[in-house]
Amino acid sequence: KYSTIMIKNIPYSCPRKYLIEFLDEFCAHENAKKKDAEGTSHEETAAYDFLYLPMDFRTKNSRGFAFVNFTTARSASRFSDIFHQKKYWDFVRFDLWPKKIEVARAEIQGKEAAVKHAEESSYECETDEYLPVCFDPPRDGSGQPVQMTVIGNRRGAASSAEYYYWEPRRDNNHH
């Protein structure tokens, strides 16, 4: 059982906001199926709390894969069951994309480990738009307000995440 997945073969022109819409739609659909006649859910909510879409900082395109942490292993498994090896983006805006979605277990598992890894990483980019993000409360597709916090730091500038302090690397060759 695992909760963090790697989604492969994402269209290079896909920005983070489209991926968020795609994941929100998945969660909303899953959660709607779980509700009874009174609108009450008796199962765990499908939601995600971490997302990283690595970017090629020169071309401003994605590198074709993303990491997502779902709040339950069941949601990660369900996402994989629905989308793995499906024709890409029959679901979203990329109908000409020839590759199929691949879903795999991510090496780094869980929100805490993903956030720690991102905090310890530097990214050579000019915008927080390309950095990993976490969500509080987790995004469940309901449209309720969710705080998005940028994680990690851009090389040469501190991250916008207030709780993370970054000290520039010292150049020991300077005399």
Short mmCIF file of C-alpha atoms in Angstrom, two decimals:
data_model
loop_
_atom_site.label_atom_id
_atom_site.label_comp_id
_atom_site.label_asym_id
_atom_site.label_seq_id
_atom_site.Cartn_x
_atom_site.Cartn_y
_atom_site.Cartn_z
CA LYS A 1 0.00 0.00 0.00
CA TYR A 2 1.24 3.45 -0.91
CA SER A 3 -0.20 6.96 -1.14
CA THR A 4 2.38 8.81 -3.25
CA ILE A 5 2.34 8.21 -6.98
CA MET A 6 4.34 9.28 -10.00
CA ILE A 7 2.23 10.15 -13.04
CA LYS A 8 4.23 9.72 -16.25
CA ASN A 9 3.73 10.93 -19.84
CA ILE A 10 2.10 14.22 -18.91
CA PRO A 11 1.93 16.57 -21.91
CA TYR A 12 4.91 18.94 -21.81
CA SER A 13 2.64 21.96 -22.27
CA CYS A 14 0.51 21.05 -19.23
CA PRO A 15 0.84 23.69 -16.48
CA ARG A 16 0.35 22.92 -12.79
CA LYS A 17 -3.11 24.55 -12.75
CA TYR A 18 -4.42 22.05 -15.36
CA LEU A 19 -3.04 19.14 -13.37
CA ILE A 20 -4.75 20.51 -10.24
CA GLU A 21 -8.05 20.73 -12.17
CA PHE A 22 -7.59 17.13 -13.37
CA LEU A 23 -6.87 15.84 -9.84
CA ASP A 24 -9.75 17.89 -8.38
CA GLU A 25 -12.15 16.37 -10.93
CA PHE A 26 -10.97 12.87 -10.03
CA CYS A 27 -11.48 13.52 -6.29
CA ALA A 28 -14.89 15.18 -6.80
CA HIS A 29 -16.09 12.26 -8.92
CA GLU A 30 -14.83 9.67 -6.43
CA ASN A 31 -16.33 11.51 -3.46
CA ALA A 32 -19.72 11.98 -5.18
CA LYS A 33 -19.96 8.20 -5.69
CA LYS A 34 -19.47 7.59 -1.96
CA LYS A 35 -22.37 9.73 -0.73
CA ASP A 36 -25.69 8.25 0.34
CA ALA A 37 -29.15 9.72 -0.34
CA GLU A 38 -28.65 12.30 2.42
CA GLY A 39 -25.34 13.43 0.95
CA THR A 40 -23.27 11.89 3.74
CA SER A 41 -20.10 9.97 2.95
CA HIS A 42 -19.36 6.86 4.97
CA GLU A 43 -15.92 6.27 3.47
CA GLU A 44 -12.59 8.07 3.46
CA THR A 45 -12.56 11.16 1.29
CA ALA A 46 -10.49 11.10 -1.90
CA ALA A 47 -8.06 14.02 -1.54
CA TYR A 48 -4.45 14.99 -2.18
CA ASP A 49 -2.11 17.20 -0.16
CA PHE A 50 1.14 17.40 -2.19
CA LEU A 51 1.90 18.01 -5.87
CA TYR A 52 5.11 18.51 -7.80
CA LEU A 53 5.22 18.91 -11.57
CA PRO A 54 8.94 19.19 -12.46
CA MET A 55 9.62 21.80 -15.13
CA ASP A 56 12.33 22.42 -17.68
CA PHE A 57 13.27 25.92 -16.53
CA ARG A 58 14.68 26.92 -19.91
CA THR A 59 11.77 25.85 -22.12
CA LYS A 60 9.12 26.59 -19.45
CA ASN A 61 7.51 23.22 -20.23
CA SER A 62 6.89 20.33 -17.88
CA ARG A 63 9.30 17.41 -17.93
CA GLY A 64 6.40 15.01 -18.52
CA PHE A 65 5.86 13.59 -15.04
CA ALA A 66 4.48 14.61 -11.64
CA PHE A 67 4.38 13.43 -8.04
CA VAL A 68 1.10 13.42 -6.12
CA ASN A 69 0.45 12.37 -2.54
CA PHE A 70 -3.10 11.23 -1.89
CA THR A 71 -4.26 11.24 1.72
CA THR A 72 -5.10 7.52 1.53
CA ALA A 73 -3.57 4.52 -0.20
CA ARG A 74 -7.07 3.68 -1.42
CA SER A 75 -7.30 6.95 -3.38
CA ALA A 76 -3.86 6.40 -4.95
CA SER A 77 -4.86 2.86 -5.92
CA ARG A 78 -8.19 4.05 -7.33
CA PHE A 79 -6.45 6.75 -9.40
CA SER A 80 -4.07 4.13 -10.78
CA ASP A 81 -6.93 1.71 -11.55
CA ILE A 82 -8.81 4.38 -13.51
CA PHE A 83 -5.99 6.09 -15.40
CA HIS A 84 -2.99 3.74 -15.78
CA GLN A 85 -2.40 2.90 -19.47
CA LYS A 86 -5.42 4.91 -20.60
CA LYS A 87 -5.30 7.09 -23.68
CA TYR A 88 -3.95 10.36 -22.41
CA TRP A 89 -6.20 13.17 -21.51
CA ASP A 90 -9.38 11.79 -22.96
CA PHE A 91 -10.16 13.54 -19.70
CA VAL A 92 -8.65 16.98 -20.18
CA ARG A 93 -7.45 19.43 -22.86
CA PHE A 94 -4.75 17.39 -24.57
CA ASP A 95 -6.59 15.28 -27.14
CA LEU A 96 -3.66 15.22 -29.58
CA TRP A 97 -1.19 13.84 -27.02
CA PRO A 98 -0.19 10.37 -28.30
CA LYS A 99 1.17 8.87 -25.06
CA LYS A 100 -0.77 6.89 -22.48
CA ILE A 101 -0.88 7.74 -18.80
CA GLU A 102 1.43 5.68 -16.63
CA VAL A 103 0.98 5.59 -12.87
CA ALA A 104 3.70 4.16 -10.63
CA ARG A 105 4.57 4.05 -6.95
CA ALA A 106 6.82 7.02 -6.10
CA GLU A 107 10.13 6.31 -4.42
CA ILE A 108 9.50 8.93 -1.71
CA GLN A 109 6.30 8.08 0.18
CA GLY A 110 3.96 10.32 2.19
CA LYS A 111 3.42 14.05 2.49
CA GLU A 112 5.95 14.49 5.30
CA ALA A 113 8.77 12.81 3.36
CA ALA A 114 7.85 14.63 0.12
CA VAL A 115 7.82 18.01 1.87
CA LYS A 116 11.14 17.27 3.61
CA HIS A 117 12.73 16.30 0.28
CA ALA A 118 11.39 19.46 -1.41
CA GLU A 119 12.55 21.70 1.45
CA GLU A 120 16.07 20.33 1.08
CA SER A 121 16.09 20.93 -2.68
CA SER A 122 17.03 24.00 -4.71
CA TYR A 123 15.36 24.87 -7.99
CA GLU A 124 16.94 27.02 -10.69
CA CYS A 125 13.87 28.98 -11.71
CA GLU A 126 12.50 32.51 -11.53
CA THR A 127 9.00 31.70 -10.30
CA ASP A 128 7.34 29.78 -7.48
CA GLU A 129 4.97 28.42 -10.16
CA TYR A 130 7.53 25.68 -10.83
CA LEU A 131 8.06 24.58 -7.22
CA PRO A 132 6.36 21.75 -5.31
CA VAL A 133 3.22 22.68 -3.37
CA CYS A 134 1.24 21.27 -0.49
CA PHE A 135 -2.40 21.91 0.36
CA ASP A 136 -4.09 22.53 3.70
CA PRO A 137 -6.69 21.21 4.04
CA PRO A 138 -6.10 18.60 1.34
CA ARG A 139 -7.81 19.26 -2.01
CA ASP A 140 -10.85 17.01 -2.43
CA GLY A 141 -12.50 18.55 -5.48
CA SER A 142 -15.25 20.18 -3.42
CA GLY A 143 -14.26 23.71 -4.38
CA GLN A 144 -13.81 24.66 -0.71
CA PRO A 145 -10.99 27.15 0.00
CA VAL A 146 -7.60 25.47 0.31
CA GLN A 147 -4.30 27.11 1.23
CA MET A 148 -1.52 26.28 -1.22
CA THR A 149 2.00 26.55 0.23
CA VAL A 150 5.06 26.57 -2.01
CA ILE A 151 7.83 24.25 -0.81
CA GLY A 152 11.54 24.32 -1.58
CA ASN A 153 13.61 27.27 -2.65
CA ARG A 154 14.61 28.92 -5.83
CA ARG A 155 18.38 29.10 -6.20
CA GLY A 156 19.47 32.60 -5.26
CA ALA A 157 16.21 33.50 -3.53
CA ALA A 158 14.40 32.22 -0.48
CA SER A 159 11.20 30.28 -0.90
CA SER A 160 7.90 31.97 -0.23
CA ALA A 161 7.26 29.34 2.44
CA GLU A 162 7.63 31.43 5.58
CA TYR A 163 8.77 28.64 7.88
CA TYR A 164 11.76 27.61 5.80
CA TYR A 165 15.09 29.42 6.18
CA TRP A 166 17.61 29.01 3.40
CA GLU A 167 21.24 30.02 3.66
CA PRO A 168 23.12 30.48 0.37
CA ARG A 169 25.97 28.06 -0.25
CA ARG A 170 29.31 29.52 0.75
CA ASP A 171 32.03 29.61 -1.89
CA ASN A 172 35.13 28.24 -0.15
CA ASN A 173 37.35 29.14 -3.12
CA HIS A 174 36.92 32.87 -2.59
CA HIS A 175 40.13 34.51 -1.24
#
